[in-house]
PDB file of C-alpha atoms in Angstrom:
ATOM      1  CA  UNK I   1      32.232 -35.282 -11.776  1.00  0.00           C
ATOM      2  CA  UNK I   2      28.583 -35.049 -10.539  1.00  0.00           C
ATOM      3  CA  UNK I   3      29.538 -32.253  -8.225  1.00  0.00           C
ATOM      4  CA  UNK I   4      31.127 -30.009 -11.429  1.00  0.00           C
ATOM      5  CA  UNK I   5      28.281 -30.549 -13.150  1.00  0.00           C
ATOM      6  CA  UNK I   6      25.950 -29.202 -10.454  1.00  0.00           C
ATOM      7  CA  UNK I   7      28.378 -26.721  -9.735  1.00  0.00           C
ATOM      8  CA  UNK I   8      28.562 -25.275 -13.614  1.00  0.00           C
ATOM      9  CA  UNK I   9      24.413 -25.713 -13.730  1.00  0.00           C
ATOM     10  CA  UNK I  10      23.995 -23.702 -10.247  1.00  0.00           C
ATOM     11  CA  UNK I  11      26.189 -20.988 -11.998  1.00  0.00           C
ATOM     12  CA  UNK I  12      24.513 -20.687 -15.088  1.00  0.00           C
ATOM     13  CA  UNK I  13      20.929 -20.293 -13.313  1.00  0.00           C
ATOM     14  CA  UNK I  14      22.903 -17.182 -10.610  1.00  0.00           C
ATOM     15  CA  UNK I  15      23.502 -15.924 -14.250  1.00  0.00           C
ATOM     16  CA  UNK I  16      20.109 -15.853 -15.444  1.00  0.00           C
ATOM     17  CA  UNK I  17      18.654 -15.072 -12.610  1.00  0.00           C
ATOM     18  CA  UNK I  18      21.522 -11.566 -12.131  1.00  0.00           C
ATOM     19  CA  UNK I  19      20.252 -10.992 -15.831  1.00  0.00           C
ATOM     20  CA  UNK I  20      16.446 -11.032 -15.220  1.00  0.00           C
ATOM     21  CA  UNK I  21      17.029  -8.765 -12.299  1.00  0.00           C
ATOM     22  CA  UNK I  22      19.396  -6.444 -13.772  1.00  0.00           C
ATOM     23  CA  UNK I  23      17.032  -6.736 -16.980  1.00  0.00           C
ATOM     24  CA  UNK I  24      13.622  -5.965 -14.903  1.00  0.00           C
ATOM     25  CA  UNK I  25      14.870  -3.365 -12.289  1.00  0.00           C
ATOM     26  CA  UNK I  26      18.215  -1.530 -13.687  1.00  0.00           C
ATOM     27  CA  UNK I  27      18.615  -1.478 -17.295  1.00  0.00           C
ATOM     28  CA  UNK I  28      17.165   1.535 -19.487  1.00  0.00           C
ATOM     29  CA  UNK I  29      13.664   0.096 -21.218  1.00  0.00           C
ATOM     30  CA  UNK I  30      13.324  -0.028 -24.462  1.00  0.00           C
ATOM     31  CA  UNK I  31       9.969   1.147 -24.575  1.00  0.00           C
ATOM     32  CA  UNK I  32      10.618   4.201 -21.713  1.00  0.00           C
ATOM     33  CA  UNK I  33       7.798   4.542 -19.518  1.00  0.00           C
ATOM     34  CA  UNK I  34       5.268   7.355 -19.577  1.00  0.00           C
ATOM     35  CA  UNK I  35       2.494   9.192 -18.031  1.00  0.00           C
ATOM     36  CA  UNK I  36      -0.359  11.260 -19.587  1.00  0.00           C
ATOM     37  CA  UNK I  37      -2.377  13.723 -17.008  1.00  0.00           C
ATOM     38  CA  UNK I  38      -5.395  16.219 -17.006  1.00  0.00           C
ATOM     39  CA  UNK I  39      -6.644  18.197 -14.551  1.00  0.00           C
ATOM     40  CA  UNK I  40      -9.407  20.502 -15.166  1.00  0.00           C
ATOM     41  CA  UNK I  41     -12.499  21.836 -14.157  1.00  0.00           C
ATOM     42  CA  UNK I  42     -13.025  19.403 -11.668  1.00  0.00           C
ATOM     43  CA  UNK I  43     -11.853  16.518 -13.452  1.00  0.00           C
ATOM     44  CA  UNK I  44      -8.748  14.537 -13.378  1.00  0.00           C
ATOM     45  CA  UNK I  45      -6.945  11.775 -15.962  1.00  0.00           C
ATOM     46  CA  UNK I  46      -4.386   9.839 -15.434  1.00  0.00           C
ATOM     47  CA  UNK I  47      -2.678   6.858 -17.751  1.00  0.00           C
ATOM     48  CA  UNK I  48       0.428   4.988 -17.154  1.00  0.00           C
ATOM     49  CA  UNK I  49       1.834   2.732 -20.358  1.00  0.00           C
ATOM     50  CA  UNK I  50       4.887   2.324 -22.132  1.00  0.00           C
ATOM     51  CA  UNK I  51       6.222   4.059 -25.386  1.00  0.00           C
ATOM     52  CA  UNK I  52       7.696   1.838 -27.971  1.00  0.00           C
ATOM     53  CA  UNK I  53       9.285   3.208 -30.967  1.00  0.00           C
ATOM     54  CA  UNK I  54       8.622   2.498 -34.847  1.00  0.00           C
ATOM     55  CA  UNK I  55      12.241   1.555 -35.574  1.00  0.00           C
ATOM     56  CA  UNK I  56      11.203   1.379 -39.420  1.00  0.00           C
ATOM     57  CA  UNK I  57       8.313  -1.460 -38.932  1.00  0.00           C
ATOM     58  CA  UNK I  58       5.227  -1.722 -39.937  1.00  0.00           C
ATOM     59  CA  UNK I  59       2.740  -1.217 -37.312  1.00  0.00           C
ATOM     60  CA  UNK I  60      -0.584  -1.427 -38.492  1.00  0.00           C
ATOM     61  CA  UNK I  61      -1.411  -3.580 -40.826  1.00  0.00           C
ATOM     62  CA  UNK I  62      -2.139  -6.955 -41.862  1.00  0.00           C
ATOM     63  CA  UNK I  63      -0.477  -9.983 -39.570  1.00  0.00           C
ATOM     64  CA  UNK I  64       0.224 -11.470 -43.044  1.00  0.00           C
ATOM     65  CA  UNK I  65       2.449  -8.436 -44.266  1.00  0.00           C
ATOM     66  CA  UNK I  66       4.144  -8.446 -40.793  1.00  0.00           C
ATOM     67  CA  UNK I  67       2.402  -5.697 -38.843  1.00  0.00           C
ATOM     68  CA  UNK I  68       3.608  -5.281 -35.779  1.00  0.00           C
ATOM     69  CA  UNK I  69       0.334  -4.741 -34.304  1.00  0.00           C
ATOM     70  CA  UNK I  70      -2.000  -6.790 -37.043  1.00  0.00           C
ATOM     71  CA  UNK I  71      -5.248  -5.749 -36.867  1.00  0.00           C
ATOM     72  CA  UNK I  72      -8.188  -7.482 -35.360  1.00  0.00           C
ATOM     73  CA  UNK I  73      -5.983  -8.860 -32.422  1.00  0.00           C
ATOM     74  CA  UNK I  74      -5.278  -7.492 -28.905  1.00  0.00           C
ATOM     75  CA  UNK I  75      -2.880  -4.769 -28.384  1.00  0.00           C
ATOM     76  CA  UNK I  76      -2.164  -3.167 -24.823  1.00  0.00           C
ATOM     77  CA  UNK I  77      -1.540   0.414 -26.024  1.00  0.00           C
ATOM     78  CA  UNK I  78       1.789   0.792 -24.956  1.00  0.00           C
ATOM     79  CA  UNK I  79       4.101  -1.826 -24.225  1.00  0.00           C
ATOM     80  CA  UNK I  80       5.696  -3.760 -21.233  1.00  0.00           C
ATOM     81  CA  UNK I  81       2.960  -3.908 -18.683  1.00  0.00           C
ATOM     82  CA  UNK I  82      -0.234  -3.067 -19.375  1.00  0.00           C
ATOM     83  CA  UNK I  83      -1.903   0.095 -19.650  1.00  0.00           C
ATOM     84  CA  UNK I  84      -3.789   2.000 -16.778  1.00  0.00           C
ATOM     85  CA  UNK I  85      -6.684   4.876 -16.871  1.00  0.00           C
ATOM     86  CA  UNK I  86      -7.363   6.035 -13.536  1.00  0.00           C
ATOM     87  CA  UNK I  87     -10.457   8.782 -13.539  1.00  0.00           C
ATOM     88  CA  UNK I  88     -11.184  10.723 -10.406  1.00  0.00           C
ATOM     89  CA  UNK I  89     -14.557  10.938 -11.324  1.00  0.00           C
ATOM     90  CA  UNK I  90     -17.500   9.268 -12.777  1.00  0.00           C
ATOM     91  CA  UNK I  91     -17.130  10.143 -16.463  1.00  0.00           C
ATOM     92  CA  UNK I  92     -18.412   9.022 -19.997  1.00  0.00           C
ATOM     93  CA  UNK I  93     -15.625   7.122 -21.917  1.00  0.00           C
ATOM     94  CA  UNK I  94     -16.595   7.923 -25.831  1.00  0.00           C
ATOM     95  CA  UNK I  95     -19.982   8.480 -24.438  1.00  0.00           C
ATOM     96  CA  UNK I  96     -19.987   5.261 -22.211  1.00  0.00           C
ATOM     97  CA  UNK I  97     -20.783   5.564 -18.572  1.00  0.00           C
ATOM     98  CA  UNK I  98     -17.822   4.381 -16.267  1.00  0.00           C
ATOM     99  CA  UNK I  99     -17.324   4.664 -12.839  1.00  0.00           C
ATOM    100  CA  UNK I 100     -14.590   6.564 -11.133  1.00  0.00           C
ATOM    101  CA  UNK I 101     -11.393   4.275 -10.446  1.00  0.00           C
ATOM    102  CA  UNK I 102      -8.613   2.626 -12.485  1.00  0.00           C
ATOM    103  CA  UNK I 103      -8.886   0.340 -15.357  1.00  0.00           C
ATOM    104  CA  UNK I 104      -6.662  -1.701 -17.596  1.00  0.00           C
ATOM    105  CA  UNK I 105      -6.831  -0.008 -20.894  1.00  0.00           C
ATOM    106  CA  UNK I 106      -6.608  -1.740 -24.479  1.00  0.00           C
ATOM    107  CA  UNK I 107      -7.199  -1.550 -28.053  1.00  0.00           C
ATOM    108  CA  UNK I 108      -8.349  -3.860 -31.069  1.00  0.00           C
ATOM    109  CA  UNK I 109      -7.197  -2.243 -33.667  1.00  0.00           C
ATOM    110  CA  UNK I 110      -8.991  -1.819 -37.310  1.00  0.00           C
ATOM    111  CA  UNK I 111      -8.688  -0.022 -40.901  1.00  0.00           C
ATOM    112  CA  UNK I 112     -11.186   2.509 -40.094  1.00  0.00           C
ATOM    113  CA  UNK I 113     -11.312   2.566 -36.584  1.00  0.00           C
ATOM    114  CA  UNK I 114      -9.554   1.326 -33.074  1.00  0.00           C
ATOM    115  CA  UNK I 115     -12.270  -0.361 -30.172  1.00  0.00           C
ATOM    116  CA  UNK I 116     -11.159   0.869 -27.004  1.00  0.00           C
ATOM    117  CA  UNK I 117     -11.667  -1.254 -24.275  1.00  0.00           C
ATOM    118  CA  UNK I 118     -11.634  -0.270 -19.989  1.00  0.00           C
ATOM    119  CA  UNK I 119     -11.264  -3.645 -18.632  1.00  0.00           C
ATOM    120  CA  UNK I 120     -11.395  -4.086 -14.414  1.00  0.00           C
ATOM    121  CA  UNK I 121      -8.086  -5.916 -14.061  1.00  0.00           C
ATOM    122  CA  UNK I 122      -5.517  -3.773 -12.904  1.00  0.00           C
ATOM    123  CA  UNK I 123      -1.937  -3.928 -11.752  1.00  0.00           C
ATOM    124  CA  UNK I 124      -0.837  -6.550 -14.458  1.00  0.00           C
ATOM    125  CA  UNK I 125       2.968  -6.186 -14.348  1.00  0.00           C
ATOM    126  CA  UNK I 126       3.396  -8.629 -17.979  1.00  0.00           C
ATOM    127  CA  UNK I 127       0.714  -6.744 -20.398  1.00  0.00           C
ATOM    128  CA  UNK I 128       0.863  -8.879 -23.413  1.00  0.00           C
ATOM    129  CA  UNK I 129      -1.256 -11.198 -21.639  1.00  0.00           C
ATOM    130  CA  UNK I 130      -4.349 -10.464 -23.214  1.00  0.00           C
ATOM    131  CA  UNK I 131      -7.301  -9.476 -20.221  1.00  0.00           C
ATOM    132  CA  UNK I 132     -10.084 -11.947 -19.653  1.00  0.00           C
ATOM    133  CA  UNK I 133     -13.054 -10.030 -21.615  1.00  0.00           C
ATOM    134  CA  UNK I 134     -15.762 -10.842 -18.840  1.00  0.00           C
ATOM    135  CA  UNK I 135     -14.058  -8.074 -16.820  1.00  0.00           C
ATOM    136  CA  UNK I 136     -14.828  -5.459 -20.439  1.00  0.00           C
ATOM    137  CA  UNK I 137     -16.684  -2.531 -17.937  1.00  0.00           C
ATOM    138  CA  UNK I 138     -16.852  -0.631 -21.842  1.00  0.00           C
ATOM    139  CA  UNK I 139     -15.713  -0.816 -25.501  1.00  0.00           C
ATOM    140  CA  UNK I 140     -15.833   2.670 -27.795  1.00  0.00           C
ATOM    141  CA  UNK I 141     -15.129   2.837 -31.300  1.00  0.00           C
ATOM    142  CA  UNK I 142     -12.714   5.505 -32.064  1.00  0.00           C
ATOM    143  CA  UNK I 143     -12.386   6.643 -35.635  1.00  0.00           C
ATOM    144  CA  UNK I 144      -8.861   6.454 -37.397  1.00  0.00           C
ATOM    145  CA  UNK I 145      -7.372   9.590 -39.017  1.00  0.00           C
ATOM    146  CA  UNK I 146      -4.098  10.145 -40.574  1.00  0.00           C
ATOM    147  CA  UNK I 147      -1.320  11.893 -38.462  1.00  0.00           C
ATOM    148  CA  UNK I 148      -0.097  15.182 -40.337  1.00  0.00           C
ATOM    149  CA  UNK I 149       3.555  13.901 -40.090  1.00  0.00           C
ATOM    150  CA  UNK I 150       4.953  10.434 -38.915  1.00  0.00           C
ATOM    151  CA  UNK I 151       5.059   9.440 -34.990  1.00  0.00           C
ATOM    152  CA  UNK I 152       7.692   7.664 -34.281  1.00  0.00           C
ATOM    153  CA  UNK I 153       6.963   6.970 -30.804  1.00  0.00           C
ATOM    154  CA  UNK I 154       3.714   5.877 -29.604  1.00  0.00           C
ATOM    155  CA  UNK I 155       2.261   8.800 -27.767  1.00  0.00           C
ATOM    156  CA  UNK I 156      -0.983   9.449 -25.561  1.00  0.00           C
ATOM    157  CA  UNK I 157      -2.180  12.783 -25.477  1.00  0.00           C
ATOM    158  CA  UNK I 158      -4.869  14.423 -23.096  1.00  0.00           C
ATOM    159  CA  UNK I 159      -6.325  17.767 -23.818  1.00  0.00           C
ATOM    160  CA  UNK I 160      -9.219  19.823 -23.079  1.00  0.00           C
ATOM    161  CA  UNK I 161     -12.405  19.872 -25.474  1.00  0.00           C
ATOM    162  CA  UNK I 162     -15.626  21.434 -24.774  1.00  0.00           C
ATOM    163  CA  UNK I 163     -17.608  19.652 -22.006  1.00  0.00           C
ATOM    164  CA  UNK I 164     -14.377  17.674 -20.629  1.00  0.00           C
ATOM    165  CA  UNK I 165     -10.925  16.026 -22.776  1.00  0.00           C
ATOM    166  CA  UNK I 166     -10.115  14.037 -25.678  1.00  0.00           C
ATOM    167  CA  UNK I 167      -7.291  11.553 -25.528  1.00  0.00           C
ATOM    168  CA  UNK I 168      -5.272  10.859 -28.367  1.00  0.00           C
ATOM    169  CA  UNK I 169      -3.530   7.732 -29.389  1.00  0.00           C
ATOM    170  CA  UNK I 170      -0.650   8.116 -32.356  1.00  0.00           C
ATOM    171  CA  UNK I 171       1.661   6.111 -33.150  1.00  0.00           C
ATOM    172  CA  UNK I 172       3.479   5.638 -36.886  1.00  0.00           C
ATOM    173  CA  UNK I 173       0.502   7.622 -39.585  1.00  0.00           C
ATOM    174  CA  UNK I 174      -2.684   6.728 -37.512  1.00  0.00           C
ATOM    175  CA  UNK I 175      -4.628   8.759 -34.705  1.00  0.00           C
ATOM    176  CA  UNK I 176      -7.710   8.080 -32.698  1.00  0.00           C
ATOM    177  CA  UNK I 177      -9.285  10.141 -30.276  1.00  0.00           C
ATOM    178  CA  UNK I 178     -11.990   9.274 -27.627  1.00  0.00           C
ATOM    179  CA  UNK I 179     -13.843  11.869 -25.755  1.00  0.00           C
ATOM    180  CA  UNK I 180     -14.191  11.960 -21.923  1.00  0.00           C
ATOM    181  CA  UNK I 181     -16.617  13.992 -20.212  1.00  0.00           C
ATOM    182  CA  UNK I 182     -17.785  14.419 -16.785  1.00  0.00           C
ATOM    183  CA  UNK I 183     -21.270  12.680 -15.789  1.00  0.00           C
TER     184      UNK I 183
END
């Protein structure tokens, strides 16, 4: 009897553990993967995240009206794992000095405006683990402006402005934009 029973448990945990493979390494994402570059005069962006879709929520907003992304808490700008900035050069970040490299990137968002936040911990497969804050290298405000038509999939855009880029952050009806420039 002892002997089914371990048999039937061992089965059940091959199961799981086929699932979280299969899950992890084969299956389509919900939230697809993504990549945002720039290259220009000299300078080069890159961010990695993950695009989740609206799917009729409410995404900004209060936690106690059911926001999917309530504001005042940590958000990872993306989903899945955690969102990456990687700058080839030494660069301001919404006029913020930061040094050439890779950061984790995240958001607080707000009503008025989103603070932006390059954090030193990198390579964080499971982003909705929120960062420890000691490794903040800078936080930005960035503005919030209305989206001239509804984005259904979260979307980072980079594109040139005078003196270096902008990226852009939409998602749903909001949009915020901070400026990068060479140093």
């Amino acid at each position: 009897m002892k002997k089914n029973i371990l048999i039937g448990a061992g089965i059940i945990v091959l199961i799981f553990i086929i699932w979280v493979v299969y899950g992890l390494f084969f299956a389509t994402p919900v939230s697809p993967p993504a990549t945002a570059s720039y290259s220009q005069d000299g300078l080069e962006i890159t961010v990695d995240y993950s695009q989740p879709s609206k799917k009729g929520r409410l995404i900004f907003g209060e936690e106690s009206d059911g926001a999917l992304q309530p504001y005042g808490l940590y958000w990872r700008l993306g989903a899945n794992a955690a969102t990456e900035i990687t700058f080839n050069q030494d660069v301001t970040f919404g006029g913020e000095p930061v040094k050439a490299g890779t950061y984790r990137m995240y958001a607080i968002p707000g009503e008025d405006a989103f603070e932006v936040i390059l954090n030193s911990e990198t390579d964080v497969f499971f982003g909705a683990v929120e960062p420890d804050s000691e490794l903040d290298v800078v936080k930005v405000d960035a503005p919030v402006q209305p989206t001239p038509s509804e984005v259904e999939t979260f979307t980072i855009d980079i594109s040139s402005s005078d003196g270096g880029a902008r990226i852009t952050f939409s998602w749903d009806q909001t949009q915020f934009t901070v400026p990068v420039a060479l140093q």
